[in-house]
Tab-separated table of C-alpha atoms in Angstrom:
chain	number	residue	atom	x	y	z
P	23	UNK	CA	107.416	71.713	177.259
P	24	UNK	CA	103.496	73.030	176.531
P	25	UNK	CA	101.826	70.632	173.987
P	26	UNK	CA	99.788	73.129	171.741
P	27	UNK	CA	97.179	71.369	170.095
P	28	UNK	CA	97.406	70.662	166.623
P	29	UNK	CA	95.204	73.442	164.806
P	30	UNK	CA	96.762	75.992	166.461
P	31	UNK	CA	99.943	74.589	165.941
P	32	UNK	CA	99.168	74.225	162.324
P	33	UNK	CA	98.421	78.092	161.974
P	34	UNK	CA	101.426	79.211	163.874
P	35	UNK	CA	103.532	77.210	161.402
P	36	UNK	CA	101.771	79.089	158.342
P	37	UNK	CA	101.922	82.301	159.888
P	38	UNK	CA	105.886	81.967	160.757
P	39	UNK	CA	106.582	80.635	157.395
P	40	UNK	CA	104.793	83.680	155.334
P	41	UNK	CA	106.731	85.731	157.659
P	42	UNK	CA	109.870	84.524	156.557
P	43	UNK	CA	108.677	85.096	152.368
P	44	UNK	CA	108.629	88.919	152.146
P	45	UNK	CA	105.277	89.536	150.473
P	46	UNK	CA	105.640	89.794	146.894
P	47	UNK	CA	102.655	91.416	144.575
P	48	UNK	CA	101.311	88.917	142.015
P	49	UNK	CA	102.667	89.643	138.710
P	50	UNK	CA	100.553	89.359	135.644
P	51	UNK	CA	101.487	87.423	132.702
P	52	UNK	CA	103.159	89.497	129.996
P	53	UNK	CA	100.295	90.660	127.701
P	54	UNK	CA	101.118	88.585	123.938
P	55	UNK	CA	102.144	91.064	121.420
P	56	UNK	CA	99.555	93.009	119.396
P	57	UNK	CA	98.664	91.759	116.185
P	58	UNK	CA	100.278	93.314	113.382
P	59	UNK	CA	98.409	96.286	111.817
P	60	UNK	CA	96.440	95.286	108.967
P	61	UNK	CA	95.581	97.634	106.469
P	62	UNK	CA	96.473	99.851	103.498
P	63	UNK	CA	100.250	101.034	103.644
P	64	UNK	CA	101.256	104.351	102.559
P	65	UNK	CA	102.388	102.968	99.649
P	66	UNK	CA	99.415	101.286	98.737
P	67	UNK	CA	97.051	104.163	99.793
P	68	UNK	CA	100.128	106.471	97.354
P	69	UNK	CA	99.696	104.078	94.101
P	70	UNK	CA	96.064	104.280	94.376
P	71	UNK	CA	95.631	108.192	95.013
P	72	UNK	CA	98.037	108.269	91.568
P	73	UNK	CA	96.016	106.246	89.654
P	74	UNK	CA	92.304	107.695	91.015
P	75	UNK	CA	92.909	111.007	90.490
P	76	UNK	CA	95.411	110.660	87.596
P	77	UNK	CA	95.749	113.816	85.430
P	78	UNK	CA	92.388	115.279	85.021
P	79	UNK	CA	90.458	113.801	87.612
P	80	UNK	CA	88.141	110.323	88.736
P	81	UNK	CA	86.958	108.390	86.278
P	82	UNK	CA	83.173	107.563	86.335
P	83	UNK	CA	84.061	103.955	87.022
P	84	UNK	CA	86.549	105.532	90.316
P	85	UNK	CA	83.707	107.532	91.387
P	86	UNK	CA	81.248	104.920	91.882
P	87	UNK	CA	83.428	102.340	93.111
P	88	UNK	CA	86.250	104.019	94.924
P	89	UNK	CA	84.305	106.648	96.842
P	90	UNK	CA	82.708	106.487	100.505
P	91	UNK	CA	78.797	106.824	100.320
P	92	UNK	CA	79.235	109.803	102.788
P	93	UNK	CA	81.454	111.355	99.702
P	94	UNK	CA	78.623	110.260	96.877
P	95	UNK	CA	76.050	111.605	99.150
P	96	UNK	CA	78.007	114.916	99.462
P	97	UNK	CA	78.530	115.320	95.660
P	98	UNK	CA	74.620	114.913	95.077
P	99	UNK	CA	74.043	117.877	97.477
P	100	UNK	CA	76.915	119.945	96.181
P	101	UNK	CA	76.727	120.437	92.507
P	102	UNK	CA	78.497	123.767	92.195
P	103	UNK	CA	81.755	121.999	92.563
P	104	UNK	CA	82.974	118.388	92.122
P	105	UNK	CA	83.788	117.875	95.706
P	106	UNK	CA	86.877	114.922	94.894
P	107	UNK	CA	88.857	118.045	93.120
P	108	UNK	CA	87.489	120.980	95.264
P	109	UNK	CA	86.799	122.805	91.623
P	110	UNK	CA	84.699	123.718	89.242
P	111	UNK	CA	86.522	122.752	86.117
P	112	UNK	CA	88.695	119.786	85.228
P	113	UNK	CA	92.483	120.541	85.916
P	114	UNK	CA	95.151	120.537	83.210
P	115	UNK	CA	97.330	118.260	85.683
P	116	UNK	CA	96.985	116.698	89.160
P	117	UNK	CA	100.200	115.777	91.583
P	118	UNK	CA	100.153	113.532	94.521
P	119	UNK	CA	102.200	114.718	97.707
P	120	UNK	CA	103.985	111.759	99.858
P	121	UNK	CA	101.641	109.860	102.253
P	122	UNK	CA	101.087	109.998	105.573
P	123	UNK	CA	99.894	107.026	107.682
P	124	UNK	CA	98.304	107.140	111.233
P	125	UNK	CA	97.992	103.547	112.295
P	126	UNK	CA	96.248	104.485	115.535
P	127	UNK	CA	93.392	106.421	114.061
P	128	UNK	CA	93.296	104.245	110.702
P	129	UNK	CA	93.512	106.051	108.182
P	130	UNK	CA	96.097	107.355	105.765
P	131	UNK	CA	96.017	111.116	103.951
P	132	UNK	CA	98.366	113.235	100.920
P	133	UNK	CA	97.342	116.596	99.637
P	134	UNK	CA	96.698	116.776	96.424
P	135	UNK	CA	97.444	119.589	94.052
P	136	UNK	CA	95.650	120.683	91.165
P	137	UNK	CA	97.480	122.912	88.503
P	138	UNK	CA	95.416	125.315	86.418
P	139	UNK	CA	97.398	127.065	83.737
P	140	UNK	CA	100.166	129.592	84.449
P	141	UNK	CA	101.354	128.950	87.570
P	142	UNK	CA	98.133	128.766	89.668
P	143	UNK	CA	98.058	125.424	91.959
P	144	UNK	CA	95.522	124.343	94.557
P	145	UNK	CA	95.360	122.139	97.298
P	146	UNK	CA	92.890	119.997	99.158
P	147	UNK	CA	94.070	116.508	101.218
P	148	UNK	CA	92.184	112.988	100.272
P	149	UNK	CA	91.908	110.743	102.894
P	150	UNK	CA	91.777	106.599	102.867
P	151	UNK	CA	90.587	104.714	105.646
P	152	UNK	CA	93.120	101.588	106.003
P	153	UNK	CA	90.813	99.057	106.826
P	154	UNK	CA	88.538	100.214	103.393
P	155	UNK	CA	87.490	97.367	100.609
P	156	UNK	CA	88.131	97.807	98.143
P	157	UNK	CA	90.104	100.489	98.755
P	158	UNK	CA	88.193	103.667	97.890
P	159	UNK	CA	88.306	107.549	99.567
P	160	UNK	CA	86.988	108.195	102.318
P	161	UNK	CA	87.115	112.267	102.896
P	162	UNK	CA	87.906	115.446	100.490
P	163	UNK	CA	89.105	118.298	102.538
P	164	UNK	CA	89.763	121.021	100.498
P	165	UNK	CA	92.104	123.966	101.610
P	166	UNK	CA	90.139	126.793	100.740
């Protein structure tokens, strides 16, 4: 029998014992679950559209407080029309639609219809950004 010495002898007994463990790929630790989405529900973002726009249109108090600047900025350049009701005039009624709520892009939207007399309607959609405090609107886009 051929004394190897010991280094080498050390090496050959790593190498033959990996050889033995088929080679596994490390496997990362399970990511922890995302937080919870935080935000305005479609609920929430419903109640409020109700009570902004109720049946005429914002209050002065809603339209200072419960408007993006981007929106307040776009009303002082647009004074033909009152861009929160995409009109002229004040409706005789307003209707929310049901709520829709895109967690991934943060923000929640309804269209909104206006009624003006004998049957005529019109639409626009309000948006809400969920992340928004106090909750206020955040786009007009009207339909026409």
């Amino acid at each position: 029998m051929m004394l190897k010495p010991y280094r080498l002898g050390a090496l050959l007994l790593a190498l033959s014992a990996s050889a033995a463990v088929p080679y596994a790929p490390a496997v990362a630790a399970p990511a922890a679950p995302a937080a919870a989405p935080q935000g305005h529900t479609a609920d929430q973002i419903g109640r409020f559209l109700v009570r902004f726009y109720g049946e005429h249109g914002p209050s002065d108090h809603d339209r200072r407080h419960h408007v993006s600047q981007v929106l307040q900025e776009r009303q002082q350049t647009t004074t033909e029309s009152d861009v929160l009701l995409c009109a002229q005039n004040e409706p005789q009624d307003i209707a929310v639609g049901p709520v829709t709520v895109a967690q991934a892009a943060g923000v929640g939207w309804a269209t909104v219809t206006t009624h003006w007399g004998t049957d005529k309607t019109d639409t626009f959609t309000a948006y809400v950004r969920l992340d928004s405090r106090p909750i206020r609107i955040d786009d007009v886009i009207c339909a026409g």
